[in-house]
């Protein structure tokens, strides 16, 4: 089930370095704003775009990605 739009807006405010959206199927996506990861960063586990089927997993992925910068 997709999050309500105001909940997604809260996440957008919490993760301003990411462009967040959800699909009609309820999948959550985030892609980095204005950042192109280097191969070394990708090798270290960072992702240009993340996705998840539920909000809790989505937020956890974003936190992990932000911690690894």
Short mmCIF file of C-alpha atoms in Angstrom, two decimals, residues 1 3-4 10 12 15-16 21 23-24 26 32-34 36 39 41 44 53 58 61 69:
data_model
loop_
_atom_site.label_atom_id
_atom_site.label_comp_id
_atom_site.label_asym_id
_atom_site.label_seq_id
_atom_site.Cartn_x
_atom_site.Cartn_y
_atom_site.Cartn_z
CA UNK A 1 0.00 0.00 0.00
CA UNK A 3 2.01 6.07 1.66
CA UNK A 4 -0.26 9.07 1.72
CA UNK A 10 7.69 14.40 5.51
CA UNK A 12 11.27 14.51 1.46
CA UNK A 15 16.07 13.44 3.18
CA UNK A 16 16.59 16.61 1.11
CA UNK A 21 8.53 9.22 -5.16
CA UNK A 23 4.83 4.22 -8.01
CA UNK A 24 1.16 3.47 -8.60
CA UNK A 26 3.12 1.39 -4.00
CA UNK A 32 20.31 11.12 -5.24
CA UNK A 33 19.96 14.78 -6.22
CA UNK A 34 22.85 16.27 -8.14
CA UNK A 36 26.99 11.06 -9.38
CA UNK A 39 32.91 3.52 -8.77
CA UNK A 41 31.58 4.56 -3.65
CA UNK A 44 31.66 0.42 -0.96
CA UNK A 53 8.09 -2.23 -1.18
CA UNK A 58 12.61 2.39 2.49
CA UNK A 61 17.71 2.04 3.21
CA UNK A 69 27.71 8.85 2.16
#
